[in-house]
Amino acid sequence: MRKITVIAGLVAAASVALVGCDVQKTQEGNVSVPKYEVSKTKEGDVTLPKYDVTAPSVEVKTKEAEVLVPKVGLQEETVKVPSIDVKTADEKKAEEGKVASNK
């Protein structure tokens, strides 16, 4: 459970970080691809087969059942948890502008 929570937190942090990005093109790219020539050597006739498909019927239900469930006790404990501070590109630029004007 803890592993899933940590993974979900990291995914959320990465999503926030990507949304806060400011992307600027700094260099033009150059791509040259090879050229190919294709020639037809034979006439063809294509007829695709037809299918009648009957999908299965699926029903999802719940039912009551008796199962053994472990009882877990809880105690409060202080632990270190990750803390994430995200500054968007605009916030960073504004902060850098304040630092430059104070010098």
Coordinates of C-alpha atoms in Angstrom, one line a residue:
M1 CA 0.0 0.0 0.0
R2 CA 2.8 2.4 0.9
K3 CA 4.6 1.6 -2.4
I4 CA 1.5 2.5 -4.4
T5 CA 1.1 5.7 -2.5
V6 CA 4.7 6.7 -3.1
I7 CA 4.4 5.9 -6.8
A8 CA 1.2 7.9 -7.1
G9 CA 2.8 10.8 -5.4
L10 CA 5.8 10.7 -7.8
V11 CA 3.5 10.5 -10.8
A12 CA 1.5 13.5 -9.6
A13 CA 4.7 15.5 -8.9
A14 CA 6.0 14.7 -12.4
S15 CA 2.7 15.8 -13.9
V16 CA 2.8 19.1 -12.0
A17 CA 6.4 19.6 -13.1
L18 CA 5.6 19.1 -16.7
V19 CA 2.7 21.4 -16.7
G20 CA 4.9 24.2 -15.2
C21 CA 7.5 24.0 -17.9
D22 CA 8.3 26.8 -20.3
V23 CA 9.8 25.5 -23.5
Q24 CA 11.7 27.7 -25.9
K25 CA 13.5 26.5 -29.1
T26 CA 17.2 27.3 -28.8
Q27 CA 18.5 25.7 -32.0
E28 CA 17.1 24.7 -35.4
G29 CA 17.2 21.0 -36.3
N30 CA 18.3 19.3 -39.5
V31 CA 17.1 15.9 -40.6
S32 CA 17.8 14.2 -43.9
V33 CA 16.0 11.0 -44.6
P34 CA 16.9 8.4 -47.3
K35 CA 14.8 8.3 -50.5
Y36 CA 13.3 5.1 -51.8
E37 CA 11.7 4.1 -55.1
V38 CA 9.1 1.3 -55.1
S39 CA 7.8 -0.4 -58.3
K40 CA 4.8 -2.6 -58.8
T41 CA 5.8 -6.1 -60.2
K42 CA 2.3 -7.7 -60.2
E43 CA -1.4 -6.8 -60.3
G44 CA -3.3 -7.9 -57.2
D45 CA -6.8 -8.5 -56.1
V46 CA -7.6 -8.2 -52.4
T47 CA -10.8 -9.3 -50.8
L48 CA -10.8 -9.2 -47.0
P49 CA -12.7 -12.0 -45.2
K50 CA -15.9 -11.1 -43.3
Y51 CA -16.5 -12.4 -39.8
D52 CA -19.6 -12.6 -37.6
V53 CA -18.5 -12.3 -34.0
T54 CA -20.7 -13.1 -31.0
A55 CA -19.1 -11.6 -27.9
P56 CA -19.4 -13.4 -24.6
S57 CA -21.8 -12.1 -22.0
V58 CA -20.0 -10.9 -18.8
E59 CA -21.7 -10.0 -15.6
V60 CA -19.8 -8.6 -12.6
K61 CA -21.5 -9.2 -9.3
T62 CA -20.7 -9.3 -5.6
K63 CA -21.6 -11.9 -3.1
E64 CA -21.0 -12.2 0.6
A65 CA -18.5 -14.7 1.9
E66 CA -16.8 -15.3 5.2
V67 CA -13.1 -14.8 5.1
L68 CA -10.4 -14.4 7.7
V69 CA -9.3 -10.8 8.1
P70 CA -6.2 -9.9 10.1
K71 CA -6.7 -7.2 12.7
V72 CA -3.9 -4.7 12.7
G73 CA -3.2 -2.2 15.5
L74 CA -2.1 1.3 14.8
Q75 CA 0.3 3.5 16.8
E76 CA 1.3 7.0 16.0
E77 CA 4.9 7.5 15.0
T78 CA 6.9 10.4 13.5
V79 CA 8.5 9.6 10.2
K80 CA 10.2 11.6 7.4
V81 CA 7.9 11.9 4.4
P82 CA 8.8 13.4 1.0
S83 CA 8.0 17.1 0.5
I84 CA 7.9 18.6 -3.0
D85 CA 8.1 22.2 -3.9
V86 CA 7.5 23.1 -7.5
K87 CA 8.1 26.5 -9.1
T88 CA 6.7 27.1 -12.5
A89 CA 8.9 28.6 -15.2
D90 CA 7.1 31.9 -14.7
E91 CA 7.7 31.9 -11.0
K92 CA 11.4 31.2 -11.5
K93 CA 11.7 34.0 -14.0
A94 CA 9.9 36.4 -11.6
E95 CA 12.2 35.3 -8.7
E96 CA 15.4 35.7 -10.9
G97 CA 14.1 39.2 -11.9
K98 CA 13.8 40.2 -8.2
V99 CA 17.3 38.9 -7.4
A100 CA 18.8 40.8 -10.4
S101 CA 17.1 44.0 -9.5
N102 CA 18.3 43.8 -5.9
K103 CA 22.0 43.7 -7.0

